[in-house]
PDB file of C-alpha atoms and ligand atoms in Angstrom:
ATOM      1  CA  MET A   1      -3.614 -15.965  -7.178  1.00 93.00           C
ATOM      2  CA  ASP A   2      -4.588 -13.919 -10.255  1.00 97.00           C
ATOM      3  CA  ILE A   3      -6.223 -10.926  -8.570  1.00 98.00           C
ATOM      4  CA  ILE A   4      -7.345  -9.319 -11.839  1.00 98.00           C
ATOM      5  CA  ALA A   5      -9.141 -12.513 -12.885  1.00 97.00           C
ATOM      6  CA  GLU A   6     -10.690 -12.857  -9.413  1.00 97.00           C
ATOM      7  CA  ILE A   7     -12.110  -9.328  -9.539  1.00 98.00           C
ATOM      8  CA  GLY A   8     -13.532  -9.780 -13.041  1.00 97.00           C
ATOM      9  CA  LYS A   9     -15.948  -6.967 -13.791  1.00 96.00           C
ATOM     10  CA  SER A  10     -16.738  -6.128 -10.185  1.00 98.00           C
ATOM     11  CA  LYS A  11     -16.100  -2.577  -9.020  1.00 98.00           C
ATOM     12  CA  LEU A  12     -16.822  -3.312  -5.374  1.00 98.00           C
ATOM     13  CA  TYR A  13     -13.637  -4.707  -3.910  1.00 98.00           C
ATOM     14  CA  THR A  14     -10.508  -3.806  -2.034  1.00 98.00           C
ATOM     15  CA  PHE A  15      -7.269  -5.713  -1.626  1.00 98.00           C
ATOM     16  CA  HIS A  16      -5.814  -3.430   1.023  1.00 98.00           C
ATOM     17  CA  SER A  17      -7.260  -3.089   4.529  1.00 98.00           C
ATOM     18  CA  HIS A  18      -6.189  -3.085   8.150  1.00 98.00           C
ATOM     19  CA  THR A  19      -7.637  -4.391  11.428  1.00 97.00           C
ATOM     20  CA  GLN A  20      -6.824  -5.023  15.063  1.00 96.00           C
ATOM     21  CA  PHE A  21      -3.916  -7.225  14.000  1.00 96.00           C
ATOM     22  CA  CYS A  22      -1.894  -4.104  13.140  1.00 96.00           C
ATOM     23  CA  ASP A  23      -2.840  -0.425  13.322  1.00 93.00           C
ATOM     24  CA  GLY A  24      -6.451  -0.741  12.173  1.00 95.00           C
ATOM     25  CA  HIS A  25      -9.154   0.630  14.430  1.00 95.00           C
ATOM     26  CA  ALA A  26     -11.658  -2.228  14.274  1.00 97.00           C
ATOM     27  CA  PRO A  27     -11.738  -6.019  14.540  1.00 97.00           C
ATOM     28  CA  MET A  28     -11.722  -8.069  11.348  1.00 98.00           C
ATOM     29  CA  GLU A  29     -15.343  -9.068  11.798  1.00 98.00           C
ATOM     30  CA  THR A  30     -16.444  -5.407  11.936  1.00 98.00           C
ATOM     31  CA  MET A  31     -14.462  -4.595   8.784  1.00 98.00           C
ATOM     32  CA  ALA A  32     -15.936  -7.647   7.037  1.00 98.00           C
ATOM     33  CA  ARG A  33     -19.468  -6.634   8.042  1.00 98.00           C
ATOM     34  CA  ALA A  34     -18.833  -3.149   6.595  1.00 98.00           C
ATOM     35  CA  ALA A  35     -17.575  -4.687   3.339  1.00 98.00           C
ATOM     36  CA  VAL A  36     -20.698  -6.843   3.077  1.00 98.00           C
ATOM     37  CA  SER A  37     -23.012  -3.915   3.783  1.00 98.00           C
ATOM     38  CA  GLU A  38     -21.236  -1.884   1.055  1.00 97.00           C
ATOM     39  CA  GLY A  39     -22.070  -4.750  -1.310  1.00 98.00           C
ATOM     40  CA  PHE A  40     -18.432  -5.701  -1.811  1.00 98.00           C
ATOM     41  CA  THR A  41     -17.807  -8.855  -3.820  1.00 98.00           C
ATOM     42  CA  HIS A  42     -14.117  -9.223  -2.869  1.00 98.00           C
ATOM     43  CA  TYR A  43     -12.296  -8.104   0.248  1.00 98.00           C
ATOM     44  CA  GLY A  44      -8.634  -8.616   1.036  1.00 98.00           C
ATOM     45  CA  PHE A  45      -7.183  -8.240   4.496  1.00 98.00           C
ATOM     46  CA  SER A  46      -3.615  -6.917   4.520  1.00 98.00           C
ATOM     47  CA  PRO A  47      -2.140  -6.384   7.992  1.00 98.00           C
ATOM     48  CA  HIS A  48       1.219  -4.623   8.151  1.00 98.00           C
ATOM     49  CA  SER A  49       3.667  -7.507   8.148  1.00 98.00           C
ATOM     50  CA  PRO A  50       5.873  -8.560  11.019  1.00 98.00           C
ATOM     51  CA  VAL A  51       9.189  -6.685  10.953  1.00 98.00           C
ATOM     52  CA  PRO A  52      12.422  -7.437  12.834  1.00 97.00           C
ATOM     53  CA  ILE A  53      12.406  -3.957  14.413  1.00 97.00           C
ATOM     54  CA  ALA A  54      10.229  -2.377  17.093  1.00 95.00           C
ATOM     55  CA  SER A  55       7.060  -1.044  15.462  1.00 95.00           C
ATOM     56  CA  PRO A  56       3.664  -0.602  17.119  1.00 93.00           C
ATOM     57  CA  CYS A  57       1.943  -0.443  13.706  1.00 95.00           C
ATOM     58  CA  ASN A  58       3.031  -3.908  12.541  1.00 97.00           C
ATOM     59  CA  MET A  59       1.561  -7.333  13.246  1.00 97.00           C
ATOM     60  CA  LYS A  60       3.542  -9.508  15.621  1.00 97.00           C
ATOM     61  CA  ALA A  61       4.983 -12.652  14.067  1.00 97.00           C
ATOM     62  CA  GLU A  62       3.358 -14.779  16.773  1.00 97.00           C
ATOM     63  CA  ASP A  63      -0.101 -13.479  15.744  1.00 97.00           C
ATOM     64  CA  THR A  64       0.135 -14.744  12.167  1.00 97.00           C
ATOM     65  CA  ASP A  65      -1.597 -18.067  12.814  1.00 97.00           C
ATOM     66  CA  ALA A  66      -4.430 -16.348  14.712  1.00 98.00           C
ATOM     67  CA  TYR A  67      -4.808 -13.910  11.828  1.00 98.00           C
ATOM     68  CA  LEU A  68      -5.033 -16.670   9.227  1.00 98.00           C
ATOM     69  CA  ALA A  69      -7.535 -18.554  11.407  1.00 98.00           C
ATOM     70  CA  GLU A  70      -9.641 -15.415  11.724  1.00 98.00           C
ATOM     71  CA  VAL A  71      -9.793 -15.028   7.923  1.00 98.00           C
ATOM     72  CA  GLU A  72     -11.154 -18.584   7.767  1.00 98.00           C
ATOM     73  CA  ARG A  73     -13.746 -17.784  10.445  1.00 98.00           C
ATOM     74  CA  ILE A  74     -14.811 -14.647   8.524  1.00 98.00           C
ATOM     75  CA  LYS A  75     -15.222 -16.739   5.374  1.00 98.00           C
ATOM     76  CA  GLY A  76     -17.542 -19.014   7.337  1.00 98.00           C
ATOM     77  CA  LEU A  77     -19.609 -16.050   8.551  1.00 98.00           C
ATOM     78  CA  PHE A  78     -19.923 -14.016   5.354  1.00 97.00           C
ATOM     79  CA  GLY A  79     -18.410 -16.121   2.575  1.00 96.00           C
ATOM     80  CA  ASP A  80     -21.767 -16.585   0.854  1.00 97.00           C
ATOM     81  CA  ARG A  81     -21.964 -12.813   0.253  1.00 97.00           C
ATOM     82  CA  CYS A  82     -18.354 -11.765  -0.365  1.00 98.00           C
ATOM     83  CA  ARG A  83     -15.046 -13.482  -1.053  1.00 98.00           C
ATOM     84  CA  PHE A  84     -12.424 -12.829   1.596  1.00 98.00           C
ATOM     85  CA  TYR A  85      -8.685 -13.164   1.141  1.00 98.00           C
ATOM     86  CA  ALA A  86      -5.743 -13.452   3.491  1.00 98.00           C
ATOM     87  CA  GLY A  87      -3.114 -10.986   2.395  1.00 98.00           C
ATOM     88  CA  MET A  88      -0.332  -9.000   3.957  1.00 98.00           C
ATOM     89  CA  GLU A  89       1.162  -5.562   3.385  1.00 98.00           C
ATOM     90  CA  ILE A  90       4.810  -6.499   3.591  1.00 98.00           C
ATOM     91  CA  ASP A  91       7.382  -3.916   4.590  1.00 98.00           C
ATOM     92  CA  TYR A  92      10.521  -3.688   2.525  1.00 98.00           C
ATOM     93  CA  LEU A  93      13.364  -2.744   4.862  1.00 98.00           C
ATOM     94  CA  GLY A  94      16.266  -3.708   2.618  1.00 97.00           C
ATOM     95  CA  PRO A  95      17.848  -6.830   1.124  1.00 96.00           C
ATOM     96  CA  GLU A  96      17.513  -8.557   4.510  1.00 96.00           C
ATOM     97  CA  TRP A  97      13.724  -8.106   4.972  1.00 98.00           C
ATOM     98  CA  GLY A  98      10.918  -7.702   2.459  1.00 98.00           C
ATOM     99  CA  PRO A  99       8.401  -9.535   0.285  1.00 98.00           C
ATOM    100  CA  ALA A 100      11.116 -11.656  -1.349  1.00 98.00           C
ATOM    101  CA  HIS A 101      12.285 -13.019   2.010  1.00 98.00           C
ATOM    102  CA  PRO A 102      11.602 -16.772   2.425  1.00 97.00           C
ATOM    103  CA  TYR A 103       9.686 -15.977   5.625  1.00 97.00           C
ATOM    104  CA  PHE A 104       6.929 -14.353   3.549  1.00 97.00           C
ATOM    105  CA  ARG A 105       7.142 -16.684   0.584  1.00 96.00           C
ATOM    106  CA  GLU A 106       6.383 -19.564   2.952  1.00 96.00           C
ATOM    107  CA  GLN A 107       3.279 -17.956   4.468  1.00 96.00           C
ATOM    108  CA  PRO A 108       0.030 -19.395   3.045  1.00 97.00           C
ATOM    109  CA  LEU A 109      -1.201 -16.020   1.795  1.00 98.00           C
ATOM    110  CA  ASP A 110      -3.646 -15.332  -1.034  1.00 98.00           C
ATOM    111  CA  PHE A 111      -1.855 -12.126  -2.048  1.00 98.00           C
ATOM    112  CA  ARG A 112       1.005  -9.876  -1.030  1.00 98.00           C
ATOM    113  CA  ILE A 113       1.400  -6.116  -1.158  1.00 98.00           C
ATOM    114  CA  GLY A 114       4.915  -4.693  -1.167  1.00 98.00           C
ATOM    115  CA  SER A 115       5.232  -1.283   0.525  1.00 98.00           C
ATOM    116  CA  VAL A 116       7.939   1.061   1.727  1.00 98.00           C
ATOM    117  CA  HIS A 117       7.077   2.797   5.003  1.00 98.00           C
ATOM    118  CA  PHE A 118      10.532   2.735   6.587  1.00 98.00           C
ATOM    119  CA  ILE A 119      13.766   3.967   5.083  1.00 98.00           C
ATOM    120  CA  PRO A 120      17.244   3.794   6.593  1.00 98.00           C
ATOM    121  CA  THR A 121      18.694   7.015   7.962  1.00 98.00           C
ATOM    122  CA  GLN A 122      22.183   8.094   6.896  1.00 98.00           C
ATOM    123  CA  ASP A 123      23.314   5.960   9.850  1.00 97.00           C
ATOM    124  CA  GLY A 124      21.339   2.943   8.669  1.00 97.00           C
ATOM    125  CA  VAL A 125      18.509   3.050  11.227  1.00 97.00           C
ATOM    126  CA  PRO A 126      15.128   2.015   9.719  1.00 98.00           C
ATOM    127  CA  THR A 127      12.812   4.977  10.283  1.00 97.00           C
ATOM    128  CA  ASP A 128       9.093   5.355   9.603  1.00 97.00           C
ATOM    129  CA  ILE A 129       8.423   8.159   7.101  1.00 97.00           C
ATOM    130  CA  ASP A 130       4.822   7.165   6.357  1.00 95.00           C
ATOM    131  CA  GLY A 131       2.988   9.070   9.103  1.00 91.00           C
ATOM    132  CA  HIS A 132       1.307  12.426   9.175  1.00 94.00           C
ATOM    133  CA  PHE A 133       3.245  15.475   8.063  1.00 97.00           C
ATOM    134  CA  GLU A 134       4.054  16.792  11.555  1.00 98.00           C
ATOM    135  CA  ARG A 135       5.750  13.517  12.446  1.00 97.00           C
ATOM    136  CA  PHE A 136       7.449  13.316   9.049  1.00 98.00           C
ATOM    137  CA  SER A 137       8.779  16.842   9.389  1.00 98.00           C
ATOM    138  CA  GLU A 138      10.143  16.180  12.875  1.00 98.00           C
ATOM    139  CA  ARG A 139      11.888  13.059  11.649  1.00 98.00           C
ATOM    140  CA  VAL A 140      13.413  14.731   8.618  1.00 98.00           C
ATOM    141  CA  GLN A 141      14.888  17.308  10.979  1.00 98.00           C
ATOM    142  CA  ALA A 142      15.902  15.010  13.832  1.00 97.00           C
ATOM    143  CA  ASP A 143      16.765  11.731  12.098  1.00 98.00           C
ATOM    144  CA  PHE A 144      17.711  12.729   8.534  1.00 98.00           C
ATOM    145  CA  HIS A 145      19.660  15.941   9.318  1.00 98.00           C
ATOM    146  CA  GLY A 146      17.061  18.014   7.458  1.00 98.00           C
ATOM    147  CA  ASP A 147      18.040  16.396   4.158  1.00 98.00           C
ATOM    148  CA  ILE A 148      14.752  15.989   2.254  1.00 98.00           C
ATOM    149  CA  ASP A 149      16.619  15.030  -0.934  1.00 98.00           C
ATOM    150  CA  TYR A 150      18.163  12.106   0.925  1.00 98.00           C
ATOM    151  CA  VAL A 151      14.675  11.023   2.087  1.00 98.00           C
ATOM    152  CA  VAL A 152      13.223  11.184  -1.427  1.00 98.00           C
ATOM    153  CA  ASP A 153      16.232   9.500  -3.013  1.00 98.00           C
ATOM    154  CA  THR A 154      16.222   6.709  -0.436  1.00 98.00           C
ATOM    155  CA  PHE A 155      12.459   6.147  -0.646  1.00 98.00           C
ATOM    156  CA  PHE A 156      12.664   5.648  -4.406  1.00 98.00           C
ATOM    157  CA  GLY A 157      15.880   3.641  -4.122  1.00 98.00           C
ATOM    158  CA  GLN A 158      14.276   1.259  -1.629  1.00 98.00           C
ATOM    159  CA  SER A 159      11.111   1.011  -3.754  1.00 98.00           C
ATOM    160  CA  LEU A 160      13.167   0.156  -6.823  1.00 98.00           C
ATOM    161  CA  ALA A 161      15.141  -2.488  -4.938  1.00 98.00           C
ATOM    162  CA  MET A 162      11.873  -3.984  -3.642  1.00 98.00           C
ATOM    163  CA  VAL A 163      10.433  -4.212  -7.171  1.00 98.00           C
ATOM    164  CA  GLU A 164      13.633  -5.801  -8.463  1.00 98.00           C
ATOM    165  CA  ALA A 165      13.607  -8.369  -5.636  1.00 98.00           C
ATOM    166  CA  GLY A 166       9.923  -9.267  -6.263  1.00 98.00           C
ATOM    167  CA  GLY A 167       7.803 -11.579  -4.133  1.00 98.00           C
ATOM    168  CA  PHE A 168       4.599  -9.521  -4.200  1.00 98.00           C
ATOM    169  CA  ASP A 169       1.501  -9.028  -6.358  1.00 98.00           C
ATOM    170  CA  ILE A 170       0.645  -5.367  -5.721  1.00 98.00           C
ATOM    171  CA  ILE A 171       2.879  -2.368  -5.103  1.00 98.00           C
ATOM    172  CA  GLY A 172       1.389  -0.260  -2.297  1.00 98.00           C
ATOM    173  CA  HIS A 173       0.932   3.541  -2.641  1.00 98.00           C
ATOM    174  CA  LEU A 174       3.973   3.805  -4.904  1.00 97.00           C
ATOM    175  CA  ASP A 175       4.680   7.563  -4.766  1.00 98.00           C
ATOM    176  CA  LYS A 176       3.405   8.254  -1.265  1.00 97.00           C
ATOM    177  CA  VAL A 177       6.570  10.086  -0.213  1.00 98.00           C
ATOM    178  CA  GLY A 178       5.513  12.821  -2.648  1.00 98.00           C
ATOM    179  CA  LEU A 179       2.747  14.015  -0.320  1.00 97.00           C
ATOM    180  CA  ASN A 180       4.925  14.703   2.725  1.00 98.00           C
ATOM    181  CA  ALA A 181       7.949  15.749   0.662  1.00 98.00           C
ATOM    182  CA  SER A 182       5.833  18.378  -1.119  1.00 98.00           C
ATOM    183  CA  LEU A 183       4.544  19.756   2.167  1.00 98.00           C
ATOM    184  CA  TYR A 184       8.128  19.915   3.429  1.00 98.00           C
ATOM    185  CA  ALA A 185       9.648  21.328   0.239  1.00 98.00           C
ATOM    186  CA  PRO A 186       6.905  22.788  -1.972  1.00 98.00           C
ATOM    187  CA  GLY A 187       7.545  22.136  -5.647  1.00 98.00           C
ATOM    188  CA  ILE A 188       9.904  19.209  -5.110  1.00 98.00           C
ATOM    189  CA  GLU A 189       7.683  16.831  -7.055  1.00 97.00           C
ATOM    190  CA  GLY A 190       8.049  18.929 -10.187  1.00 97.00           C
ATOM    191  CA  SER A 191      11.854  18.941  -9.962  1.00 98.00           C
ATOM    192  CA  SER A 192      13.947  16.873 -12.328  1.00 98.00           C
ATOM    193  CA  PHE A 193      15.577  15.381  -9.222  1.00 98.00           C
ATOM    194  CA  TYR A 194      12.235  13.931  -8.108  1.00 98.00           C
ATOM    195  CA  GLN A 195      10.884  13.099 -11.551  1.00 98.00           C
ATOM    196  CA  SER A 196      13.952  11.132 -12.628  1.00 98.00           C
ATOM    197  CA  ARG A 197      13.682   8.892  -9.555  1.00 98.00           C
ATOM    198  CA  LEU A 198       9.923   8.482  -9.949  1.00 98.00           C
ATOM    199  CA  ASN A 199      10.271   7.620 -13.632  1.00 98.00           C
ATOM    200  CA  ARG A 200      12.936   5.024 -12.919  1.00 98.00           C
ATOM    201  CA  LEU A 201      10.515   3.366 -10.491  1.00 98.00           C
ATOM    202  CA  LEU A 202       7.620   3.520 -12.979  1.00 98.00           C
ATOM    203  CA  ASP A 203       9.835   1.849 -15.597  1.00 98.00           C
ATOM    204  CA  ALA A 204      10.730  -0.927 -13.177  1.00 98.00           C
ATOM    205  CA  VAL A 205       7.114  -1.436 -12.086  1.00 98.00           C
ATOM    206  CA  ALA A 206       5.908  -1.672 -15.686  1.00 98.00           C
ATOM    207  CA  GLU A 207       8.756  -4.045 -16.511  1.00 98.00           C
ATOM    208  CA  ALA A 208       8.079  -6.287 -13.495  1.00 98.00           C
ATOM    209  CA  GLY A 209       4.401  -6.662 -14.383  1.00 96.00           C
ATOM    210  CA  VAL A 210       3.164  -6.176 -10.833  1.00 98.00           C
ATOM    211  CA  ILE A 211      -0.296  -4.745 -10.206  1.00 98.00           C
ATOM    212  CA  VAL A 212      -0.398  -1.093  -9.206  1.00 98.00           C
ATOM    213  CA  GLU A 213      -2.974  -0.055  -6.652  1.00 98.00           C
ATOM    214  CA  LEU A 214      -4.585   3.332  -6.927  1.00 98.00           C
ATOM    215  CA  ASN A 215      -4.664   4.022  -3.191  1.00 98.00           C
ATOM    216  CA  THR A 216      -7.547   6.318  -2.243  1.00 98.00           C
ATOM    217  CA  LYS A 217      -6.853   6.617   1.491  1.00 98.00           C
ATOM    218  CA  ALA A 218      -5.643  10.248   1.507  1.00 97.00           C
ATOM    219  CA  PHE A 219      -8.009  11.636  -1.114  1.00 98.00           C
ATOM    220  CA  GLU A 220     -10.557  13.193   1.220  1.00 97.00           C
ATOM    221  CA  GLU A 221      -7.943  14.868   3.407  1.00 96.00           C
ATOM    222  CA  HIS A 222      -5.297  15.774   0.846  1.00 96.00           C
ATOM    223  CA  GLY A 223      -7.031  15.647  -2.544  1.00 96.00           C
ATOM    224  CA  ARG A 224      -4.598  13.154  -4.038  1.00 97.00           C
ATOM    225  CA  MET A 225      -4.309   9.474  -4.613  1.00 98.00           C
ATOM    226  CA  PHE A 226      -1.197   7.305  -4.878  1.00 98.00           C
ATOM    227  CA  PRO A 227       0.081   7.194  -7.523  1.00 98.00           C
ATOM    228  CA  ALA A 228      -0.769  10.629  -8.904  1.00 96.00           C
ATOM    229  CA  ALA A 229      -2.756  10.692 -12.160  1.00 95.00           C
ATOM    230  CA  ALA A 230       0.221  11.433 -14.407  1.00 95.00           C
ATOM    231  CA  SER A 231       2.124   8.415 -13.083  1.00 97.00           C
ATOM    232  CA  LEU A 232      -0.933   6.204 -13.312  1.00 98.00           C
ATOM    233  CA  ARG A 233      -1.337   7.214 -16.929  1.00 98.00           C
ATOM    234  CA  LYS A 234       2.302   6.426 -17.736  1.00 97.00           C
ATOM    235  CA  LEU A 235       1.858   2.980 -16.230  1.00 98.00           C
ATOM    236  CA  MET A 236      -1.430   2.289 -18.000  1.00 98.00           C
ATOM    237  CA  GLU A 237       0.077   3.351 -21.331  1.00 97.00           C
ATOM    238  CA  ARG A 238       2.492   0.482 -20.818  1.00 96.00           C
ATOM    239  CA  GLY A 239      -0.215  -2.013 -19.982  1.00 96.00           C
ATOM    240  CA  THR A 240       0.198  -2.123 -16.196  1.00 98.00           C
ATOM    241  CA  LYS A 241      -2.844  -3.533 -14.410  1.00 98.00           C
ATOM    242  CA  VAL A 242      -4.478  -1.210 -11.899  1.00 98.00           C
ATOM    243  CA  ILE A 243      -6.837  -1.881  -9.006  1.00 98.00           C
ATOM    244  CA  VAL A 244      -8.470   0.693  -6.726  1.00 98.00           C
ATOM    245  CA  ASN A 245      -7.847   0.073  -3.023  1.00 98.00           C
ATOM    246  CA  SER A 246      -9.163   2.053  -0.060  1.00 98.00           C
ATOM    247  CA  ASP A 247      -6.466   1.028   2.478  1.00 98.00           C
ATOM    248  CA  ALA A 248      -9.172   1.343   5.150  1.00 98.00           C
ATOM    249  CA  HIS A 249      -8.227   1.355   8.815  1.00 98.00           C
ATOM    250  CA  ARG A 250     -11.863   1.922   9.922  1.00 98.00           C
ATOM    251  CA  PRO A 251     -15.119   0.256   8.868  1.00 98.00           C
ATOM    252  CA  GLU A 252     -16.687   3.469   7.545  1.00 98.00           C
ATOM    253  CA  ARG A 253     -13.717   3.843   5.153  1.00 98.00           C
ATOM    254  CA  VAL A 254     -13.834   0.511   3.274  1.00 98.00           C
ATOM    255  CA  ASN A 255     -15.208   2.165   0.125  1.00 98.00           C
ATOM    256  CA  ALA A 256     -13.892   5.707   0.753  1.00 98.00           C
ATOM    257  CA  SER A 257     -13.075   7.648  -2.440  1.00 98.00           C
ATOM    258  CA  ARG A 258     -13.055   4.444  -4.493  1.00 98.00           C
ATOM    259  CA  LEU A 259     -15.686   5.801  -6.907  1.00 98.00           C
ATOM    260  CA  GLN A 260     -13.408   8.762  -7.673  1.00 98.00           C
ATOM    261  CA  GLY A 261     -10.501   6.349  -8.088  1.00 98.00           C
ATOM    262  CA  LEU A 262     -12.432   4.153 -10.493  1.00 98.00           C
ATOM    263  CA  ALA A 263     -13.489   7.267 -12.408  1.00 98.00           C
ATOM    264  CA  MET A 264      -9.844   8.333 -12.724  1.00 98.00           C
ATOM    265  CA  VAL A 265      -8.909   4.925 -14.145  1.00 98.00           C
ATOM    266  CA  GLU A 266     -11.831   5.038 -16.607  1.00 97.00           C
ATOM    267  CA  LYS A 267     -10.889   8.544 -17.731  1.00 97.00           C
ATOM    268  CA  ILE A 268      -7.326   7.463 -18.494  1.00 98.00           C
ATOM    269  CA  LYS A 269      -8.583   4.345 -20.267  1.00 96.00           C
ATOM    270  CA  GLY A 270     -10.861   6.547 -22.365  1.00 96.00           C
ATOM    271  CA  SER A 271      -8.026   8.890 -23.297  1.00 95.00           C
ATOM    272  CA  LEU A 272      -5.917   5.882 -24.288  1.00 95.00           C
ATOM    273  CA  GLY A 273      -8.775   4.650 -26.493  1.00 90.00           C
ATOM    274  CA  ARG A 274      -9.459   1.491 -24.490  1.00 82.00           C
TER     275      ARG A 274
HETATM  276 ZN1  LIG B   1       0.973   1.273   3.561  1.00 83.08          ZN
HETATM  277 ZN1  LIG B   2      -1.980  -0.029   4.321  1.00 83.08          ZN
END
């Protein structure tokens, strides 16, 4: 599916949202109702994909058919007011599991997001680094031997490998590690160590031609979006397509901070003379 063509000129959309099928806090119908009452024209569901490891945040493989059936039911309920899409936010765990895996390619999905939430420890154990800072900090200490450089290096290494393997339309929150890493080691994002890894990923993303989401989920709490403005600008200079996704886990968040996100995109467009 060509997401950019689907959206057209609409500014009321999201292609990243969660529900009861993963770690969302509301049923799909409640999220859909919220999207309709916000006046959304397009709404993509994107449960955290099944993963071959224990994870309470991810959808169970055996729920996939029920999920797809529920998208169809939602279309029947609200399809005259908003277009709904069956997507998935697919976890990249390594060469053995990610968006390029045949398991996901064979799913009848309208769109796929590729995201890195788990990275392997030095001992190869997939470990969630996507949570709140307290949890992140504990894990860096307990699971990664306090080595924040290893965490950053591995996050970007896994992201790069995911982009090179392909199989998805949108890259999810591409520099999200920067938020927790900066709280753990203030200033790390400005280091050449960090920037060289980030830039390598931006090059690969631009080269691959995938859509970048400007993820607004953390803006209210942390005052930043993913990717940060400077990275977004670098991508847009190279013609990368951008959409603004709320990554809502609750109905009141379906449009949260999207206006600010759209304004950021417009500002960069303006400065690029587009
Ligand atoms: Zn995510
Ligand atoms: Zn998400």
